[in-house]
Coordinates of C-alpha atoms and ligand atoms in Angstrom, one line a residue:
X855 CA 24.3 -6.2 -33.8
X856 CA 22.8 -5.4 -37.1
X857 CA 19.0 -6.1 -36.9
X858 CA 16.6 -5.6 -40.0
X859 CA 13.1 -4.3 -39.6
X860 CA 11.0 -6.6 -42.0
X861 CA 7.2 -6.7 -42.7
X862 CA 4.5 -9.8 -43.7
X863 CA 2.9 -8.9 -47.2
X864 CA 0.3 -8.1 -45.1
X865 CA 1.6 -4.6 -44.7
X866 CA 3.9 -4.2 -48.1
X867 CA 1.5 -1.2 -48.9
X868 CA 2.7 0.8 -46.6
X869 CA 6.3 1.4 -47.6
X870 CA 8.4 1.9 -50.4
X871 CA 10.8 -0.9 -51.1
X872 CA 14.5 -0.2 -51.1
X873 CA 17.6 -0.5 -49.1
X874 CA 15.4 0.9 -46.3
X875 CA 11.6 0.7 -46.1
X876 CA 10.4 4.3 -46.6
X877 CA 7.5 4.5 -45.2
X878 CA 4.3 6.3 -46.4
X879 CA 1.5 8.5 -45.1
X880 CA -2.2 7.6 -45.1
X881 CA -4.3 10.2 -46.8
X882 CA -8.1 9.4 -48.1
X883 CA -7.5 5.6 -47.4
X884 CA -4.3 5.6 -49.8
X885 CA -0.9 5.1 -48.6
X886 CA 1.1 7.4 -50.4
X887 CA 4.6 8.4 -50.6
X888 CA 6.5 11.8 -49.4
X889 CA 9.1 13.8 -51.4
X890 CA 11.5 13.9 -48.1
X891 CA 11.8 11.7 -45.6
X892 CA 13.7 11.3 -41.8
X893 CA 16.1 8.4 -41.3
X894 CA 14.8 6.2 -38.3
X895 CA 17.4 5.1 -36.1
X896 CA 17.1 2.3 -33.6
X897 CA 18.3 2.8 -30.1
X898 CA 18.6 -1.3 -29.6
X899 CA 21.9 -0.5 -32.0
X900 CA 22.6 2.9 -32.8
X901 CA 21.5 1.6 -36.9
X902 CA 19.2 3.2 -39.4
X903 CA 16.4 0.8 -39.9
X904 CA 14.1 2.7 -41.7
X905 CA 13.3 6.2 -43.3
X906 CA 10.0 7.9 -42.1
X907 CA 8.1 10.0 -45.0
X908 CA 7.6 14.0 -43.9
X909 CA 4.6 15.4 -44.9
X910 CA 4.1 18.2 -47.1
X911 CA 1.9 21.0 -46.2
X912 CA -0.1 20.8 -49.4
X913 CA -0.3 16.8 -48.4
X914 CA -1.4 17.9 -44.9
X915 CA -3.8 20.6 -46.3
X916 CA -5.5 17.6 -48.7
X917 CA -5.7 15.9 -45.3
X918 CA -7.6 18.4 -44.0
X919 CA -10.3 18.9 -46.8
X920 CA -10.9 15.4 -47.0
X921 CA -11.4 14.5 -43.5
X922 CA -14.0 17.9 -43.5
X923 CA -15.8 16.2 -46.7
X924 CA -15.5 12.7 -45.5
X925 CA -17.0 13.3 -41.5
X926 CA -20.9 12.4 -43.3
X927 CA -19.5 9.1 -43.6
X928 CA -19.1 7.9 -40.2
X929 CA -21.6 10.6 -38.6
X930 CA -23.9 9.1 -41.4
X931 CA -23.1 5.5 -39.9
X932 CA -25.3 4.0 -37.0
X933 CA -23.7 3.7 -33.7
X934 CA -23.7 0.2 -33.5
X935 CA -21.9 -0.2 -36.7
X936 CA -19.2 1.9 -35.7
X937 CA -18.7 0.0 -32.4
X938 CA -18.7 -3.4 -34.6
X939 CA -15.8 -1.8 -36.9
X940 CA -14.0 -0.7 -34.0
X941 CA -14.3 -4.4 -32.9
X942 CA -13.4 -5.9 -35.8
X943 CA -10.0 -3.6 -36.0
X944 CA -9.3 -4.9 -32.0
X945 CA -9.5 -8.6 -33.7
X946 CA -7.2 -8.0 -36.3
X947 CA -4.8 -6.0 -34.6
X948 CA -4.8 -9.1 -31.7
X949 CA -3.7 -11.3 -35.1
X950 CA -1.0 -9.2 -35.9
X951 CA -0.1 -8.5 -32.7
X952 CA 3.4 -10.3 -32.3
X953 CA 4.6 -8.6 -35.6
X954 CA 3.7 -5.5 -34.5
X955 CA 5.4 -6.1 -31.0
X956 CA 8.8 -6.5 -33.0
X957 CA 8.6 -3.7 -34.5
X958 CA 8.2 -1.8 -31.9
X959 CA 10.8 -2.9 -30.0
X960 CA 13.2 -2.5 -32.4
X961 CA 12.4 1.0 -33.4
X962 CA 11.6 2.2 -29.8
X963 CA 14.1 0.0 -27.7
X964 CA 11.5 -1.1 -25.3
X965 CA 11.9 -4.2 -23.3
X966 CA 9.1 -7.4 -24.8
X967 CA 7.1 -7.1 -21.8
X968 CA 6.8 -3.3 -22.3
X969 CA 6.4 -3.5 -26.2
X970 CA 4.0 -6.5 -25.6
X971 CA 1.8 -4.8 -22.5
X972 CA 1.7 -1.4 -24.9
X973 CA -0.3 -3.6 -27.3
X974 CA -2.4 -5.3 -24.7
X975 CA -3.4 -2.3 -23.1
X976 CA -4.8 -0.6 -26.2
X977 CA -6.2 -4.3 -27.1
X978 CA -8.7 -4.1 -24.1
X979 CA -8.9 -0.5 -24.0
X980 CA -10.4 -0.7 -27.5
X981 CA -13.1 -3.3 -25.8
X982 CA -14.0 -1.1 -23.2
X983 CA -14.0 1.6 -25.0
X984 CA -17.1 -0.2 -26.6
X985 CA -18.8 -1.0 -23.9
X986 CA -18.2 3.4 -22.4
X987 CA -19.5 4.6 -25.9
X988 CA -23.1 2.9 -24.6
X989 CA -23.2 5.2 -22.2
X990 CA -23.2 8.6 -24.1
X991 CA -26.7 9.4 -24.2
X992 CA -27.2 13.2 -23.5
X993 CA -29.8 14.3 -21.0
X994 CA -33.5 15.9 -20.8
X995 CA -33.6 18.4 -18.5
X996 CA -37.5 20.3 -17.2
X997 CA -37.9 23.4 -17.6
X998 CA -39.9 23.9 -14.5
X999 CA -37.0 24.7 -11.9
X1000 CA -36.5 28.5 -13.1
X1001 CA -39.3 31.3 -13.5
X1002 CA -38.2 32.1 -17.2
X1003 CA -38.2 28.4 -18.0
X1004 CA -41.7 26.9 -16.9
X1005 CA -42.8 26.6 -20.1
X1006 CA -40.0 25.0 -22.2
X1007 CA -37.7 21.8 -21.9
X1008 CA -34.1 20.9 -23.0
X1009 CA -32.4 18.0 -24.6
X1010 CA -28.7 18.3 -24.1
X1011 CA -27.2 16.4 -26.7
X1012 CA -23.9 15.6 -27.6
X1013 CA -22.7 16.1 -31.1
X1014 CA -19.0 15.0 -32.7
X1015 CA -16.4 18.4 -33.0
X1016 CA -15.6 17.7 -36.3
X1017 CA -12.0 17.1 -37.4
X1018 CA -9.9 16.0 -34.7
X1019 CA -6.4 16.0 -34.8
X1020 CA -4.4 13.7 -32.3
X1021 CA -0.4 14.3 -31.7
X1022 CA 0.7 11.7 -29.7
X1023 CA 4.4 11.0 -27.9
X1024 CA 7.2 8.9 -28.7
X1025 CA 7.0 6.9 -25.6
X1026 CA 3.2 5.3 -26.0
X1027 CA 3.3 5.6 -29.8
X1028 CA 0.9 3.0 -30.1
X1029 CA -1.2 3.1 -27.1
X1030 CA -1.2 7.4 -27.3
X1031 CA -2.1 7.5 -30.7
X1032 CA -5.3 4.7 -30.8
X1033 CA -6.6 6.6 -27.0
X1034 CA -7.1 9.6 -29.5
X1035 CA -8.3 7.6 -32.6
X1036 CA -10.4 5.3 -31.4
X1037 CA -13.0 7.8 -29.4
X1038 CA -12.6 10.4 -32.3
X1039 CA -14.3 7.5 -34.5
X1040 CA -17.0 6.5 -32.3
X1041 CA -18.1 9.5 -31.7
X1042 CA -18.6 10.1 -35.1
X1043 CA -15.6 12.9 -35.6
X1044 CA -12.9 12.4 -39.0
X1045 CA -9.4 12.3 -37.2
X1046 CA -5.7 13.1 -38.7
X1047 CA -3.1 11.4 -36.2
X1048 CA 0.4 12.2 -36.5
X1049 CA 2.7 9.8 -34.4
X1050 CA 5.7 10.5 -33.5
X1051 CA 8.8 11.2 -35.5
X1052 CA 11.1 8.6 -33.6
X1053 CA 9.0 5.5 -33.6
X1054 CA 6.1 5.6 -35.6
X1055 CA 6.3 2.3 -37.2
X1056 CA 3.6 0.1 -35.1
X1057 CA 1.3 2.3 -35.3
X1058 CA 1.7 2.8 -39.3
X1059 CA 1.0 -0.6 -39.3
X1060 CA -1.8 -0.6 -37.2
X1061 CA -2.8 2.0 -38.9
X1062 CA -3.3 -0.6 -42.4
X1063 CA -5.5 -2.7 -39.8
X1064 CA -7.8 0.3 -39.8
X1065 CA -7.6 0.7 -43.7
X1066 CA -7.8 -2.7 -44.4
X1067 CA -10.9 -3.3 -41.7
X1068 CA -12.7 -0.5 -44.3
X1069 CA -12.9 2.9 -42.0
X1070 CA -14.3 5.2 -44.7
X1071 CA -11.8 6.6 -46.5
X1072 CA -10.5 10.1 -45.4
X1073 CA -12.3 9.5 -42.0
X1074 CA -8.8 8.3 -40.5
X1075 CA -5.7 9.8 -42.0
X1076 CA -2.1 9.3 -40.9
X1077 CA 0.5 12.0 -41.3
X1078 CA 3.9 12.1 -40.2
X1079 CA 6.8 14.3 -40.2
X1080 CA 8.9 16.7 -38.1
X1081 CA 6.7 18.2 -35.2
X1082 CA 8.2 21.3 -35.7
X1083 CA 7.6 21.9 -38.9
X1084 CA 4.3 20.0 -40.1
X1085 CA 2.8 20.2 -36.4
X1086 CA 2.3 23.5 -36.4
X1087 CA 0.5 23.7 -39.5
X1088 CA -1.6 21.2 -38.7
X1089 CA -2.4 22.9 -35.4
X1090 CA -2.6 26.2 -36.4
X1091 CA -5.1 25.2 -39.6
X1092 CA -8.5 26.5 -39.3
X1093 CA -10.0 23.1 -40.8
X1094 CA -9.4 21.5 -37.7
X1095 CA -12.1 21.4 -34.8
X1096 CA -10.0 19.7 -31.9
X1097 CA -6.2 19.4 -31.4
X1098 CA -5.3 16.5 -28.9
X1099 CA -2.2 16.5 -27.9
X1100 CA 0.2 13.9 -25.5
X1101 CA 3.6 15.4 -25.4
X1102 CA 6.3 17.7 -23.3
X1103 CA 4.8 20.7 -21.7
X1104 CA 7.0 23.1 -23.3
X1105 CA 5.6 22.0 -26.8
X1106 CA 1.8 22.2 -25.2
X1107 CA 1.9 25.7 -24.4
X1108 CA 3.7 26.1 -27.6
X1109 CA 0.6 24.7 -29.3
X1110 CA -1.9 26.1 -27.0
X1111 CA -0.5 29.8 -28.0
X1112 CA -0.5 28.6 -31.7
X1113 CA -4.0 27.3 -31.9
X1114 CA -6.4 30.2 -32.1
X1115 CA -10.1 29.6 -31.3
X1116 CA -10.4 25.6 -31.6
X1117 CA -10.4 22.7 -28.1
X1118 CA -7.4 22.0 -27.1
X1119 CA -6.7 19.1 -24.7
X1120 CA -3.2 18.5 -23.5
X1121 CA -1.6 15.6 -21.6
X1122 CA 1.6 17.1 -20.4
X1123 CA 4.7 16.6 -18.3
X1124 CA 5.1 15.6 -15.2
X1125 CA 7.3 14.6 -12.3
X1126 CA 5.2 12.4 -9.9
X1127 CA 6.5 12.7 -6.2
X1128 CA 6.2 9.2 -4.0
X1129 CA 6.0 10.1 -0.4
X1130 CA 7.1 7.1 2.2
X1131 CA 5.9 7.4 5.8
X1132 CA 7.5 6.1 8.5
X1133 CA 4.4 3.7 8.9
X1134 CA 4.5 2.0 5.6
X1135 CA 5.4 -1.4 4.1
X1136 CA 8.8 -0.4 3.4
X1137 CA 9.8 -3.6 1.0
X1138 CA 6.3 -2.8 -1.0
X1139 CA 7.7 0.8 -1.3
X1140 CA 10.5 0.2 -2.5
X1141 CA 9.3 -2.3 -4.8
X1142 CA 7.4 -0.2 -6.1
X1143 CA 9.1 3.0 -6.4
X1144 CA 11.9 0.9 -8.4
X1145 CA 9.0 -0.3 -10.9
X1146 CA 7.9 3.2 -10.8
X1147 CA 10.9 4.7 -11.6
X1148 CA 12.6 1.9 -14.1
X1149 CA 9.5 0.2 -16.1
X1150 CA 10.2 1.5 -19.8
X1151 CA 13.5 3.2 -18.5
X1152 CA 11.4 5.6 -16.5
X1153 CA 10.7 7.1 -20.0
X1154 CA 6.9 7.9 -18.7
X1155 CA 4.8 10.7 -18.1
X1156 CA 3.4 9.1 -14.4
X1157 CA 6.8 7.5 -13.7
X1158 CA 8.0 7.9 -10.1
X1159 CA 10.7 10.8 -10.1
X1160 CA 10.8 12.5 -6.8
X1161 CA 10.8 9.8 -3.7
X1162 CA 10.4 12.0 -0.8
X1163 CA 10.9 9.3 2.4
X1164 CA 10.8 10.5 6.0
X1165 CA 14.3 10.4 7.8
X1166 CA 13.7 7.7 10.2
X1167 CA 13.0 4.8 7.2
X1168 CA 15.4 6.7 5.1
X1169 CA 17.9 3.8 5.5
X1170 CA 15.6 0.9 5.6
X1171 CA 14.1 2.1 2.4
X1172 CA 17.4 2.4 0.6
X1173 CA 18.4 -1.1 1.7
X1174 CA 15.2 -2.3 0.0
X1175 CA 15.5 -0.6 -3.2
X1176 CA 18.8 -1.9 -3.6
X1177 CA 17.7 -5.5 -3.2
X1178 CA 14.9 -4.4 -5.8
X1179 CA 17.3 -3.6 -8.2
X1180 CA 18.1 -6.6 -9.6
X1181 CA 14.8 -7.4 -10.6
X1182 CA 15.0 -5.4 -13.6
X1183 CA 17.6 -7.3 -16.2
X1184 CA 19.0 -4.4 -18.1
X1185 CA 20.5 -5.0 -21.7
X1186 CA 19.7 -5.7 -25.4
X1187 CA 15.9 -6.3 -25.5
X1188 CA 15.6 -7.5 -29.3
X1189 CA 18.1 -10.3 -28.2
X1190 CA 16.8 -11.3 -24.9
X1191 CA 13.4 -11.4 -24.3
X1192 CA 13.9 -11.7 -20.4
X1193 CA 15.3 -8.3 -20.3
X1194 CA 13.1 -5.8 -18.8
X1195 CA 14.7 -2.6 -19.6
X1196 CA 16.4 -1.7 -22.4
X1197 CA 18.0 2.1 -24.0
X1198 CA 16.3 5.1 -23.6
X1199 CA 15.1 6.4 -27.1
X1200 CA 18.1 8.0 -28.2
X1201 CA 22.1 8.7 -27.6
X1202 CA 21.5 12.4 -26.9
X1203 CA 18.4 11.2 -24.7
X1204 CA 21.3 9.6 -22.2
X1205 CA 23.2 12.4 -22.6
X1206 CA 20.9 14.5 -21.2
X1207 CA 19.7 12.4 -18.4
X1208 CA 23.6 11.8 -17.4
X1209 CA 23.6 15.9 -17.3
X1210 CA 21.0 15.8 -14.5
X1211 CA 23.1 13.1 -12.5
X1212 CA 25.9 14.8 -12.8
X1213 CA 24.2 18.3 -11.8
X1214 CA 23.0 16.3 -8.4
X1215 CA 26.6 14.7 -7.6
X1216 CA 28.2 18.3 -8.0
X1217 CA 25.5 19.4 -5.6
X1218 CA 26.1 17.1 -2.9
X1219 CA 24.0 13.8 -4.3
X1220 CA 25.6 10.0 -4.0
X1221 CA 25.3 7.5 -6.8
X1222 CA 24.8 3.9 -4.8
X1223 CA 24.5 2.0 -8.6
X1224 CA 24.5 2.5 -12.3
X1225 CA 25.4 6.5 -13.1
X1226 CA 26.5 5.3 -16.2
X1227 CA 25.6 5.4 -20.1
X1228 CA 27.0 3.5 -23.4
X1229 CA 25.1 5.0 -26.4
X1230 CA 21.3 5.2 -25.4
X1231 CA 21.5 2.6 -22.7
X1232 CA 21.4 4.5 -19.6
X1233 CA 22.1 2.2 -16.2
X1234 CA 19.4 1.5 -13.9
X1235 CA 20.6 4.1 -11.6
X1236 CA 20.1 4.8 -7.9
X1237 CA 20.4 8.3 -6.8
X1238 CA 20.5 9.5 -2.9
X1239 CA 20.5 12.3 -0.8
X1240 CA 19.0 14.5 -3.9
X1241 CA 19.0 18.4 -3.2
X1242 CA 15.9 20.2 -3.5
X1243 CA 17.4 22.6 -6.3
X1244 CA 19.4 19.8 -8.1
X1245 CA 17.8 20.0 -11.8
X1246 CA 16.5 16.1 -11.3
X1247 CA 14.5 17.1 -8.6
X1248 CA 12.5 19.7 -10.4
X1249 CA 12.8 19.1 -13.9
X1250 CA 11.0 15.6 -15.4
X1251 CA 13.9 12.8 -15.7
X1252 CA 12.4 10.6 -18.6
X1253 CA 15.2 8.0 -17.4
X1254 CA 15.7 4.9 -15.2
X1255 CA 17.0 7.3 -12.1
X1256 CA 15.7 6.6 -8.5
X1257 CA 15.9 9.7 -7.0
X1258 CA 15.4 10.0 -3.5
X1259 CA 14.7 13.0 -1.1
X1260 CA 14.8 12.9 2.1
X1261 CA 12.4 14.9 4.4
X1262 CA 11.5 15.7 7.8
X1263 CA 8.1 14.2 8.3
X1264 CA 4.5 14.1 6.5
X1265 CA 4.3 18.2 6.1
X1266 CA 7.6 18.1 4.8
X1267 CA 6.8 15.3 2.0
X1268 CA 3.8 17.9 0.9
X1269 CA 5.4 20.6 0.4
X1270 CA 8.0 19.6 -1.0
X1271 CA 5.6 17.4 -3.4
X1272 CA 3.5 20.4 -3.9
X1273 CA 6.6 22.8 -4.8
X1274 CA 6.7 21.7 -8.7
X1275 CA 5.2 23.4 -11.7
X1276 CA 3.9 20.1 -12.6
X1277 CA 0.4 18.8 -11.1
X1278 CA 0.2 15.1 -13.4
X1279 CA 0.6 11.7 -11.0
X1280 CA 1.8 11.0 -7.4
X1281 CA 1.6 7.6 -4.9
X1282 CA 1.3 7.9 -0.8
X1283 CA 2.8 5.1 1.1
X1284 CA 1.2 4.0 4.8
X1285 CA -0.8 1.9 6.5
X1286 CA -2.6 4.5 8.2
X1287 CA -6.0 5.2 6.8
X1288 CA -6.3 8.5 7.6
X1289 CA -3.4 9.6 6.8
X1290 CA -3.3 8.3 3.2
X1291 CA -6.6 10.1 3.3
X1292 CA -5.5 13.1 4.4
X1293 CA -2.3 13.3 2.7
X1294 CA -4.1 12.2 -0.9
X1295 CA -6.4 15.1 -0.6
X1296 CA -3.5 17.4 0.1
X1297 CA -1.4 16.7 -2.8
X1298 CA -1.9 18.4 -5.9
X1299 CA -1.5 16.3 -8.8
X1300 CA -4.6 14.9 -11.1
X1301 CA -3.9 11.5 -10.0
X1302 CA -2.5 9.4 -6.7
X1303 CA -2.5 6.5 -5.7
X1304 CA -2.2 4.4 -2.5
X1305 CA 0.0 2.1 -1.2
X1306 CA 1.8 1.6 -5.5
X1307 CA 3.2 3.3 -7.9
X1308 CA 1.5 5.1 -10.7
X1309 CA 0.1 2.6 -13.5
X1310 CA -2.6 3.5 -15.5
X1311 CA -2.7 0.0 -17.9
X1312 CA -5.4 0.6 -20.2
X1313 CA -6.5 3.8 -18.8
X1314 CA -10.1 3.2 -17.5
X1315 CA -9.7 5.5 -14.3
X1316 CA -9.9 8.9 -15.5
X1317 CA -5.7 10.3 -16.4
X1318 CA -5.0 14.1 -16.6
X1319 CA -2.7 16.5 -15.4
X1320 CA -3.7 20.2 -13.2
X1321 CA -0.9 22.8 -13.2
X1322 CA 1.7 22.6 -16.1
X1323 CA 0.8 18.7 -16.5
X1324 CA -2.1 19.9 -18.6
X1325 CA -6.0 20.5 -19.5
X1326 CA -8.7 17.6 -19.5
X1327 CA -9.1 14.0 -19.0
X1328 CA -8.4 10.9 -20.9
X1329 CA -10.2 7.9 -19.6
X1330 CA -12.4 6.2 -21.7
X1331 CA -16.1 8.0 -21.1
X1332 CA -14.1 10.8 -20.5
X1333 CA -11.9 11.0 -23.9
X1334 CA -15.4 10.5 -25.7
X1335 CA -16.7 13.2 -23.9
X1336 CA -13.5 15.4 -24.5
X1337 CA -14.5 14.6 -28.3
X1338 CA -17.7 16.1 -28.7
X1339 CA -19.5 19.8 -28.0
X1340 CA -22.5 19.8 -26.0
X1341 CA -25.3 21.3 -28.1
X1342 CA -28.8 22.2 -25.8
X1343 CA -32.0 21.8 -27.8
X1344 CA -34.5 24.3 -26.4
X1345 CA -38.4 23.5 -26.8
X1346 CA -41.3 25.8 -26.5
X1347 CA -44.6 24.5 -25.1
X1348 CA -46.3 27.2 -25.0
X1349 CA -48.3 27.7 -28.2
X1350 CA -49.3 24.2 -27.6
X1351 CA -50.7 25.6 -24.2
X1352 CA -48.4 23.3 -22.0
X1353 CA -46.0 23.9 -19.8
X1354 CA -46.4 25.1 -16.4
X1355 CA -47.2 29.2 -15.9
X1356 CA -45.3 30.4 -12.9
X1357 CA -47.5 32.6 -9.9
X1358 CA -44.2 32.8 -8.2
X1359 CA -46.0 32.4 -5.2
X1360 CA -45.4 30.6 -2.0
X1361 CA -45.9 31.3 1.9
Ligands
NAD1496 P1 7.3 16.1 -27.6 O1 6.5 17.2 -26.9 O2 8.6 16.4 -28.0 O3 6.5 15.5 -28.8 C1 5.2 15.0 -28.8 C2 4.6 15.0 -30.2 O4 4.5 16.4 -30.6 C3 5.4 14.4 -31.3 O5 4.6 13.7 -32.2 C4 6.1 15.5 -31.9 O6 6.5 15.3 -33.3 C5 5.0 16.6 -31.9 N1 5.4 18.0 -32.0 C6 6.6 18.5 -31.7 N2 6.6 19.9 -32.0 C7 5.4 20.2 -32.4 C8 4.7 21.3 -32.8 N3 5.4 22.5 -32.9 N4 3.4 21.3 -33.2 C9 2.8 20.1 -33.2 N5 3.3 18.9 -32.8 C10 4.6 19.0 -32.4 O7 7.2 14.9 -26.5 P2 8.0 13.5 -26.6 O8 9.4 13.7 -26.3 O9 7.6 12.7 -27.8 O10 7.2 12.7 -25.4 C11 7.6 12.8 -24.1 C12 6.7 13.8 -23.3 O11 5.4 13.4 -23.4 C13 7.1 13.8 -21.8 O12 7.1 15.2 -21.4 C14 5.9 13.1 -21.2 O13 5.7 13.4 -19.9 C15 4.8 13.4 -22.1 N6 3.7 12.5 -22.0 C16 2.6 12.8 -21.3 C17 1.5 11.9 -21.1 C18 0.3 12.3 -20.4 O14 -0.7 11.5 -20.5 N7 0.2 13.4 -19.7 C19 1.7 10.6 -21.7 C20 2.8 10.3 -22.4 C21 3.9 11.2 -22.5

């Protein structure tokens, strides 16, 4: 079906007019076009919709000098103003918020209540993100506990990095991109954010929100382009304080190697076991594990992609999932707003992800539904009797596959969960409490859950992978925290003759 991506007046500025909006980049509050550009094409149809400018470097370099000039601005602003601009941006993007749900479906292929919860989420994340920046206060800490210290005090404050830079994923463009933006700003940093490449369009035009709203200029700068060939520029460039980066593994230790001397936080890969015992509710499992592994074609970092179930609820499980199957209407999401899962980003994304099907079958896997692909739409797919060594048992999926595993017992389940490079999200299901307990403490992963699968909606709990999955946490404290150094403020009492003098004495 031939769709057509087209924008209120509201957002004219940020795209050239022509057969195709070319979009623009943001630099020093201007929109401003690029000499090349990237043809956007929507997986919902196979069509060019749009044409995506690509940065220069010397554009990217400009960036760069004026977010460094521009950072007085907002350090220079009080904290309660920031929080009220902040607010004032959530408002307007909750106005704009069906356009920019359209938009987003279209260029991404996500279902409405995907494209729609995307926007929520980052709606009240922005809100609590408010109420979290409160919180950041630094500490006093005596001097009086050590011998060398007795007569001096410390304030540990916390002060902004500088220029952050945030490269965010093609699968949470939105959502990714404002988790960086939003605590770069309050805590008083400039921040460059380059989306991603494949879908960039809502959050180009939530982006204008922030212009409009009046963030100082050059405090909030939008690049895009090829990863490849701007990214590393950017990440590389000795201008910027922070990188922080949601993406593939194999590009974050690209850019950890690339960085030099400079934080790094990376949100990585991962491939989240979900381990049924023989004593859990086997219809919530399997509920769950489909939701897990379908919601937004399984094209998520925490989605379920290993389900390891104990032989002697193997069969009642797959029963269940079956049933749960059908929940998920697959097809055309810009026609049908009931469907709840539509194409995976791209034709060569399917591809792949039939590769890793078809690498199970050979070794000894059975397909009970889907297995099949038109263009980007990829069947909801139900995969059994999964090898250990098949590639879509080891390697993340980032498609609507239920794979299951079967294993002996408990033990089994943990080692098996515990053999993967990537350490990111998990789920335990029983109804024994000390199992759960003890299982959960034995898994290694930076997040698990009891009893459902992964979900981390607007984020409040602490998110972060250990192992390949990454370095730091994004939560909503915690990403303000990630944003800032710690700088301790020594004072001297002494001359003033206070302090306490130390006798070192005691019996
Ligand atoms: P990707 O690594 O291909 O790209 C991520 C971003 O990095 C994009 O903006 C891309 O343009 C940019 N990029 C690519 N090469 C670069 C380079 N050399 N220098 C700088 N930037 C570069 O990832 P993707 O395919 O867009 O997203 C899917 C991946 O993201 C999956 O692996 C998924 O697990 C992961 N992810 C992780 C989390 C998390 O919180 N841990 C959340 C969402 C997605």
């Amino acid at each position: 079906m031939g769709y057509k991506l087209e924008l209120s007046e509201f957002f004219s500025e940020i795209y050239e007019k022509g057969e195709f909006p070319k979009f623009k980049v943001l630099i020093n509050g201007k929109w401003v076009s690029t000499k090349d550009s990237v043809d956007l094409i929507s997986p919902v149809n196979g069509e060019k919709i749009a044409e995506i400018g690509s940065v220069s470097k010397e554009q990217a370099q400009e960036a760069i000098d004026v977010a460094r000039k521009s950072q007085n601005s907002i350090r220079d602003m009080a904290g309660i103003d920031r929080i009220e601009m902040i607010n004032k941006i959530r408002e307007e993007i909750s106005v704009h918020k069906e356009e920019i749900i359209k938009a987003l479906m279209l260029e991404s292929g996500k279902a409405y209540s995907s494209a729609s919860g995307e926007i929520n989420a980052l709606i009240e994340r922005m809100r609590l993100s408010m109420e979290d920046f409160r919180k950041i206060m630094g500490e006093y800490l005596p001097g009086d506990w050590a011998s060398d210290t007795t007569q001096k005090f410390a304030l540990v404050i916390r002060e902004p990095m500088g220029v952050v830079l945030g490269i965010s994923p093609f699968n949470y463009p939105v959502f990714t991109s404002i988790s960086k933006a939003v605590p770069a700003l309050l805590a008083a940093n400039s921040v460059i954010i380059k989306p991603p490449s494949a879908d960039p369009i809502a959050f180009l035009m939530v982006s204008e929100i922030f212009r409009k709203v009046g963030v100082p200029n050059g405090v909030f700068q939008v690049l895009t382009g090829a990863g490849s060939e701007i990214g590393d520029f950017l990440v590389s460039n000795p201008g910027i304080n922070m990188v922080s980066f949601t993406g593939s593994t194999a590009v974050g230790k690209h850019i950890s190697s690339i960085a030099g001397l400079k934080k790094v936080h990376l949100e990585l890969g991962g491939k989240a076991p979900a381990i049924i015992l023989e004593d859990a509710d086997i219809d919530l499992a399997a509920r769950e594990c489909v939701k897990g592994s379908l919601e937004l074609a399984g094209q998520r970092c925490d989605a379920v992609s290993r389900i390891l179930v104990v032989e002697k609820v193997k069969d009642a499980f797959i029963d269940a999932v079956k049933r749960h199957l059908s929940d998920y209407k697959f097809g055309d999401p810009v026609a049908d707003k009931e469907v709840k899962m539509g194409p995976v980003i791209s034709e060569s994304a399917a591809k792949r992800i039939d590769d890793m099907v078809r690498d199970a079958v050979k070794r000894g896997a059975k397909i009970l539904a889907g297995g099949k692909f038109n263009k980007a739409y990829y069947e909801p797919t139900i995969l059994a009797d999964v090898p250990r060594d098949a590639i879509i048992a080891r390697e993340e999926t980032f498609g609507p596959v239920v794979t299951i595993i079967n294993v002996k017992d408990e033990n089994d389940a943990i080692n098996v969960a515990n053999d993967s490079e990537y350490g990111l999200d998990s789920a335990v299901f029983t109804n024994n409490f000390y199992r759960a307990w003890s299982v959960m403490k034995r898994i290694q992963a930076g997040n698990v859950t009891l009893n459902a699968a992964p979900s981390h909606g607007t984020a409040f709990f602490p998110f972060g992978g250990i192992k390949s999955s990454g370095e730091g946490k994004e939560g909503i404290a915690y990403s303000i925290e990630e944003m800032t150094a710690v700088k301790t403020m020594i004072f001297n009492l002494s001359p003033g003759g206070l302090g306490k003098v130390y006798t070192g004495k005691f019996k």
